[in-house]
Amino acid sequence: MPTIRDVAREAGVAPITVSRVINNSGYVSQDKRERVETVVAALGYVPNTLARSLRSRRTDTLALILTDITNPFWTTVARGVEDAASAAGLSVIFCNTDESEQEQNRYLEVLLQKQVDGILLAPVQSSPDHIESIQNRDVPIVILDRRIHGADVDTVFCDSIGGACALVNLLISLGHKRIAILNGPGDVSTAEDRLAGYLQALQDAAIEPDETMVFRGKYELASGYDMARQALSVTPAPTALFAANNFIAIGAMRAIRDAGLAIPDDVALVGFDDLPEALVIDPILTAAAQPAYDMGRQATELLLSRLSGDAPEAMQEIILPVEIIVRRSSGPALSVKEVVDPQS
Amino acid sequence: MPTIRDVAREAGVAPITVSRVINNSGYVSQDKRERVETVVAALGYVPNTLARSLRSRRTDTLALILTDITNPFWTTVARGVEDAASAAGLSVIFCNTDESEQEQNRYLEVLLQKQVDGILLAPVQSSPDHIESIQNRDVPIVILDRRIHGADVDTVFCDSIGGACALVNLLISLGHKRIAILNGPGDVSTAEDRLAGYLQALQDAAIEPDETMVFRGKYELASGYDMARQALSVTPAPTALFAANNFIAIGAMRAIRDAGLAIPDDVALVGFDDLPEALVIDPILTAAAQPAYDMGRQATELLLSRLSGDAPEAMQEIILPVEIIVRRSSGPALSVKEVVDPQS
DNA sequence: CTGTTAGCGCGTTCAG
DNA sequence: CTGAACGCGCTAACAG
């Protein structure tokens, strides 16, 4: 591997002149520039970013820590991040935590060592401990998707409260009164918010919340399946289910099918997260679609503006609106009979 | 950011002693080791990997270049890569080419500059040009999913010929004689191989191949939709379709539905790539499932063995078997009437 | 416009 | 067991 010195010697100039040519910085005469370029090509010289970064204190690399790249929601976020970073000439290191706090902290450590310029983090937990230690090290960080309680940190997330409220409102407007929520983990802000939105919609409609209609699980298919089964076996049974994420919704659909029931005829279903158009043959789920790509893009742009120093002093909190997409699973308005005497 | 020197000064030792403690190399007295560890914790010292790599000539970082992380197939491959790399203590940089050769080559350049230890590449094209220039620079590279013609390079891919042949054989055994193939781009080895498998199955059954039943497009939903529409409008119409990848299959399903036809009653359908279990509510597609996770894992392990120097001299070619999963879309055996007089 | 000097933070080499 | 000196490849700072 030739170095900048090899090029300099060969071209009869000083190393710094080669550096200037490569980086298009400072003045170099046309003559020398051409000579250098010829030698660079001849030797197949490739600059060593490591050495450059050591000096410049910039690695032109960001990190994205998320829970599971296998979830299409996160895949789409990742695309938004990569496209925005790539447009600015930065690379991205992806890390999966699988909802493990230990993994998350291990990655944070490794990334600090790697001197990444900034970190995008979808945190496993909502405690601010490790975030502050990152901030103390002067590495800009943007929190994605989930809020951290009591931390002063840039955050980009979607309006879970509003989305949940709108979905449940829709069900209520169709005549549903007995609505179960199949929620995610209690210590994750998105799950908190979706429960809050659910409760608010009930309250707005003066419907007494029922503890037996509230289920907590994981953001996973199996968990959605279990929660739906439990919900359907409560007496009186719910006439509608609200799934707090895409995997839960799919699990719920399977549980409903396996119970010999039909959507929406026997049970209505709404859910958070829309599945990518390309993955679904016949979309039926009425959903609150989060702008996943935009979330990734905007978070990255916020991070980049911190790096370039032209972001406002104060930490930003960007809340993105969700879009309610009405499809068949929420069903038509219930007939009076159904409302009065829900089938079990 | 404190450096190794700050720690050394604070602990009253030489920098090299700190280095020895951090890396657990050489001998350090218990006394000094403890003093150093205390100071490291107090200062929140984090070693700078850049400087370390500059000396050690290892970055402990791999790169994975793929066409589209939004495709669940690639997502799963990526998980396999990350899990294997992470287990060995390496990080992974992901890059999307979107099937653009220019993007691919830009990334290759950037990654060389970043001094990644090795590269996993799902190549856009099958020409060996750029692969050789990487090999000349002594960076190990493993080609994923697609073969490169005439290059001596490590390659891991799935048995597209066998998978395609098996799928089409299945259709033939059910009585289908008029089978359309909805294929990917002509210059990609997976598409070549799937066509080859298709033709072989026909030949084995002594069915004359029909040019009007062969369609070429992109590995995309829209392309699958178009090809299926065209296929269905040929007279006499095919009784079965073979989709060469997951997106094409989904596009085909929509086209069939939009044409007012039913799967498998009016048209049978089989396809390459199975969709992840968690994403599908009601799996109906008879598919050749590629071991995507394993492909990522094995390719990474091959790359790691090159890095550690204990891989065999000769370049490896690993071909992974595909699994035929029979579901409803391939349908039951055709009745004699249907075979003799296929509905259009 | 060009070059010299110095040093980014670390680990190898060799000498205590 | 410990440390001093040196250099990985590059560029900021300062001369000319």
PDB file of N, CA, C and O in Angstrom, chain A residues 142-171:
ATOM      1  N   VAL A 142     -28.478  11.578  19.014  1.00  0.00           N
ATOM      2  CA  VAL A 142     -29.895  11.843  18.785  1.00  0.00           C
ATOM      3  C   VAL A 142     -30.669  10.580  19.138  1.00  0.00           C
ATOM      4  O   VAL A 142     -30.320   9.485  18.678  1.00  0.00           O
ATOM      5  N   ILE A 143     -31.691  10.742  19.955  1.00  0.00           N
ATOM      6  CA  ILE A 143     -32.519   9.613  20.352  1.00  0.00           C
ATOM      7  C   ILE A 143     -33.659   9.461  19.352  1.00  0.00           C
ATOM      8  O   ILE A 143     -34.292  10.433  18.959  1.00  0.00           O
ATOM      9  N   LEU A 144     -33.909   8.225  18.967  1.00  0.00           N
ATOM     10  CA  LEU A 144     -34.894   7.917  17.939  1.00  0.00           C
ATOM     11  C   LEU A 144     -36.071   7.146  18.513  1.00  0.00           C
ATOM     12  O   LEU A 144     -35.871   6.239  19.328  1.00  0.00           O
ATOM     13  N   ASP A 145     -37.254   7.471  18.077  1.00  0.00           N
ATOM     14  CA  ASP A 145     -38.434   6.644  18.301  1.00  0.00           C
ATOM     15  C   ASP A 145     -38.951   6.652  19.732  1.00  0.00           C
ATOM     16  O   ASP A 145     -40.152   6.625  19.943  1.00  0.00           O
ATOM     17  N   ARG A 146     -38.071   6.633  20.700  1.00  0.00           N
ATOM     18  CA  ARG A 146     -38.512   6.530  22.085  1.00  0.00           C
ATOM     19  C   ARG A 146     -37.942   7.689  22.893  1.00  0.00           C
ATOM     20  O   ARG A 146     -36.798   8.076  22.710  1.00  0.00           O
ATOM     21  N   ARG A 147     -38.739   8.215  23.789  1.00  0.00           N
ATOM     22  CA  ARG A 147     -38.271   9.308  24.631  1.00  0.00           C
ATOM     23  C   ARG A 147     -37.480   8.780  25.823  1.00  0.00           C
ATOM     24  O   ARG A 147     -37.712   7.680  26.301  1.00  0.00           O
ATOM     25  N   ILE A 148     -36.547   9.587  26.279  1.00  0.00           N
ATOM     26  CA  ILE A 148     -35.819   9.283  27.505  1.00  0.00           C
ATOM     27  C   ILE A 148     -36.330  10.244  28.567  1.00  0.00           C
ATOM     28  O   ILE A 148     -36.334  11.452  28.366  1.00  0.00           O
ATOM     29  N   HIS A 149     -36.759   9.692  29.690  1.00  0.00           N
ATOM     30  CA  HIS A 149     -37.326  10.564  30.716  1.00  0.00           C
ATOM     31  C   HIS A 149     -36.237  11.359  31.422  1.00  0.00           C
ATOM     32  O   HIS A 149     -35.235  10.802  31.863  1.00  0.00           O
ATOM     33  N   GLY A 150     -36.444  12.648  31.479  1.00  0.00           N
ATOM     34  CA  GLY A 150     -35.552  13.480  32.274  1.00  0.00           C
ATOM     35  C   GLY A 150     -34.158  13.636  31.727  1.00  0.00           C
ATOM     36  O   GLY A 150     -33.221  13.881  32.473  1.00  0.00           O
ATOM     37  N   ALA A 151     -34.004  13.501  30.424  1.00  0.00           N
ATOM     38  CA  ALA A 151     -32.693  13.760  29.840  1.00  0.00           C
ATOM     39  C   ALA A 151     -32.829  14.926  28.867  1.00  0.00           C
ATOM     40  O   ALA A 151     -33.818  15.032  28.152  1.00  0.00           O
ATOM     41  N   ASP A 152     -31.831  15.789  28.862  1.00  0.00           N
ATOM     42  CA  ASP A 152     -31.845  16.909  27.933  1.00  0.00           C
ATOM     43  C   ASP A 152     -31.068  16.476  26.700  1.00  0.00           C
ATOM     44  O   ASP A 152     -29.837  16.586  26.654  1.00  0.00           O
ATOM     45  N   VAL A 153     -31.796  15.960  25.732  1.00  0.00           N
ATOM     46  CA  VAL A 153     -31.132  15.357  24.580  1.00  0.00           C
ATOM     47  C   VAL A 153     -32.018  15.492  23.340  1.00  0.00           C
ATOM     48  O   VAL A 153     -33.247  15.497  23.445  1.00  0.00           O
ATOM     49  N   ASP A 154     -31.383  15.637  22.184  1.00  0.00           N
ATOM     50  CA  ASP A 154     -32.133  15.706  20.931  1.00  0.00           C
ATOM     51  C   ASP A 154     -32.926  14.420  20.735  1.00  0.00           C
ATOM     52  O   ASP A 154     -32.399  13.324  20.906  1.00  0.00           O
ATOM     53  N   THR A 155     -34.189  14.582  20.360  1.00  0.00           N
ATOM     54  CA  THR A 155     -35.055  13.413  20.225  1.00  0.00           C
ATOM     55  C   THR A 155     -35.975  13.571  19.022  1.00  0.00           C
ATOM     56  O   THR A 155     -36.519  14.644  18.791  1.00  0.00           O
ATOM     57  N   VAL A 156     -36.124  12.503  18.270  1.00  0.00           N
ATOM     58  CA  VAL A 156     -37.060  12.494  17.142  1.00  0.00           C
ATOM     59  C   VAL A 156     -37.957  11.278  17.295  1.00  0.00           C
ATOM     60  O   VAL A 156     -37.473  10.157  17.350  1.00  0.00           O
ATOM     61  N   PHE A 157     -39.240  11.521  17.401  1.00  0.00           N
ATOM     62  CA  PHE A 157     -40.145  10.382  17.533  1.00  0.00           C
ATOM     63  C   PHE A 157     -41.499  10.711  16.934  1.00  0.00           C
ATOM     64  O   PHE A 157     -41.767  11.847  16.538  1.00  0.00           O
ATOM     65  N   CYS A 158     -42.355   9.719  16.847  1.00  0.00           N
ATOM     66  CA  CYS A 158     -43.659   9.902  16.219  1.00  0.00           C
ATOM     67  C   CYS A 158     -44.732  10.086  17.280  1.00  0.00           C
ATOM     68  O   CYS A 158     -44.569   9.688  18.433  1.00  0.00           O
ATOM     69  N   ASP A 159     -45.815  10.662  16.855  1.00  0.00           N
ATOM     70  CA  ASP A 159     -46.888  11.002  17.779  1.00  0.00           C
ATOM     71  C   ASP A 159     -47.714   9.765  18.132  1.00  0.00           C
ATOM     72  O   ASP A 159     -48.790   9.548  17.577  1.00  0.00           O
ATOM     73  N   SER A 160     -47.202   8.999  19.090  1.00  0.00           N
ATOM     74  CA  SER A 160     -47.881   7.762  19.475  1.00  0.00           C
ATOM     75  C   SER A 160     -49.196   8.045  20.185  1.00  0.00           C
ATOM     76  O   SER A 160     -50.190   7.330  19.994  1.00  0.00           O
ATOM     77  N   ILE A 161     -49.206   9.068  21.012  1.00  0.00           N
ATOM     78  CA  ILE A 161     -50.436   9.398  21.730  1.00  0.00           C
ATOM     79  C   ILE A 161     -51.537   9.734  20.730  1.00  0.00           C
ATOM     80  O   ILE A 161     -52.622   9.150  20.736  1.00  0.00           O
ATOM     81  N   GLY A 162     -51.228  10.664  19.829  1.00  0.00           N
ATOM     82  CA  GLY A 162     -52.218  11.085  18.841  1.00  0.00           C
ATOM     83  C   GLY A 162     -52.659   9.944  17.943  1.00  0.00           C
ATOM     84  O   GLY A 162     -53.849   9.795  17.640  1.00  0.00           O
ATOM     85  N   GLY A 163     -51.701   9.134  17.521  1.00  0.00           N
ATOM     86  CA  GLY A 163     -52.027   8.020  16.632  1.00  0.00           C
ATOM     87  C   GLY A 163     -52.938   7.007  17.307  1.00  0.00           C
ATOM     88  O   GLY A 163     -53.936   6.553  16.728  1.00  0.00           O
ATOM     89  N   ALA A 164     -52.591   6.665  18.552  1.00  0.00           N
ATOM     90  CA  ALA A 164     -53.397   5.687  19.287  1.00  0.00           C
ATOM     91  C   ALA A 164     -54.794   6.242  19.526  1.00  0.00           C
ATOM     92  O   ALA A 164     -55.802   5.548  19.347  1.00  0.00           O
ATOM     93  N   CYS A 165     -54.827   7.502  19.900  1.00  0.00           N
ATOM     94  CA  CYS A 165     -56.110   8.148  20.173  1.00  0.00           C
ATOM     95  C   CYS A 165     -56.982   8.133  18.917  1.00  0.00           C
ATOM     96  O   CYS A 165     -58.167   7.794  18.976  1.00  0.00           O
ATOM     97  N   ALA A 166     -56.378   8.448  17.778  1.00  0.00           N
ATOM     98  CA  ALA A 166     -57.140   8.490  16.529  1.00  0.00           C
ATOM     99  C   ALA A 166     -57.668   7.107  16.154  1.00  0.00           C
ATOM    100  O   ALA A 166     -58.813   6.960  15.711  1.00  0.00           O
ATOM    101  N   LEU A 167     -56.826   6.090  16.313  1.00  0.00           N
ATOM    102  CA  LEU A 167     -57.262   4.732  15.974  1.00  0.00           C
ATOM    103  C   LEU A 167     -58.432   4.298  16.855  1.00  0.00           C
ATOM    104  O   LEU A 167     -59.422   3.730  16.377  1.00  0.00           O
ATOM    105  N   VAL A 168     -58.304   4.561  18.149  1.00  0.00           N
ATOM    106  CA  VAL A 168     -59.356   4.131  19.066  1.00  0.00           C
ATOM    107  C   VAL A 168     -60.620   4.971  18.856  1.00  0.00           C
ATOM    108  O   VAL A 168     -61.742   4.464  18.926  1.00  0.00           O
ATOM    109  N   ASN A 169     -60.424   6.257  18.580  1.00  0.00           N
ATOM    110  CA  ASN A 169     -61.570   7.108  18.234  1.00  0.00           C
ATOM    111  C   ASN A 169     -62.336   6.544  17.053  1.00  0.00           C
ATOM    112  O   ASN A 169     -63.567   6.522  17.045  1.00  0.00           O
ATOM    113  N   LEU A 170     -61.576   6.095  16.069  1.00  0.00           N
ATOM    114  CA  LEU A 170     -62.201   5.518  14.880  1.00  0.00           C
ATOM    115  C   LEU A 170     -63.082   4.334  15.273  1.00  0.00           C
ATOM    116  O   LEU A 170     -64.246   4.229  14.848  1.00  0.00           O
ATOM    117  N   LEU A 171     -62.521   3.461  16.096  1.00  0.00           N
ATOM    118  CA  LEU A 171     -63.287   2.290  16.538  1.00  0.00           C
ATOM    119  C   LEU A 171     -64.541   2.723  17.285  1.00  0.00           C
ATOM    120  O   LEU A 171     -65.634   2.182  17.075  1.00  0.00           O
TER     121      LEU A 171
END
